[in-house]
Amino acid sequence: MMRIVHFLIAVVVFAIVTVLVTALLQERIFFSVFVGLPAGTVAGLITLIYLRVRNRVE
């Protein structure tokens, strides 16, 4: 059950970071989504790894 919760949290972080980075860079970079998607992916993966490691320690 915790794996599903961790995965859903990581997906939410991915979506939020992707949208925020894309929106912030929209005026400066024409294809800002190509910056937002990798940033969101990295943030989601880091969140997932952090949650999994923290869960093992407890």
Steps between C-alpha positions, in 0.01 A plus 500: 500500500779742585657443158185626333486804729866578434447467127195729507690762701784485246252544213347803670847652554582430135185676382542803727868554415438451127216751492684755715826488303316511168287795611795692642710458186220546248583866431876442464522165321262407217516125566497529879332161532829340391655647814200436724462130421857400594484718812173334602638154427808560714291645784259206487779242500684669786176511699428133433852393597492713813168358613608140434829543691327676789242221519771231521670674792180511705 
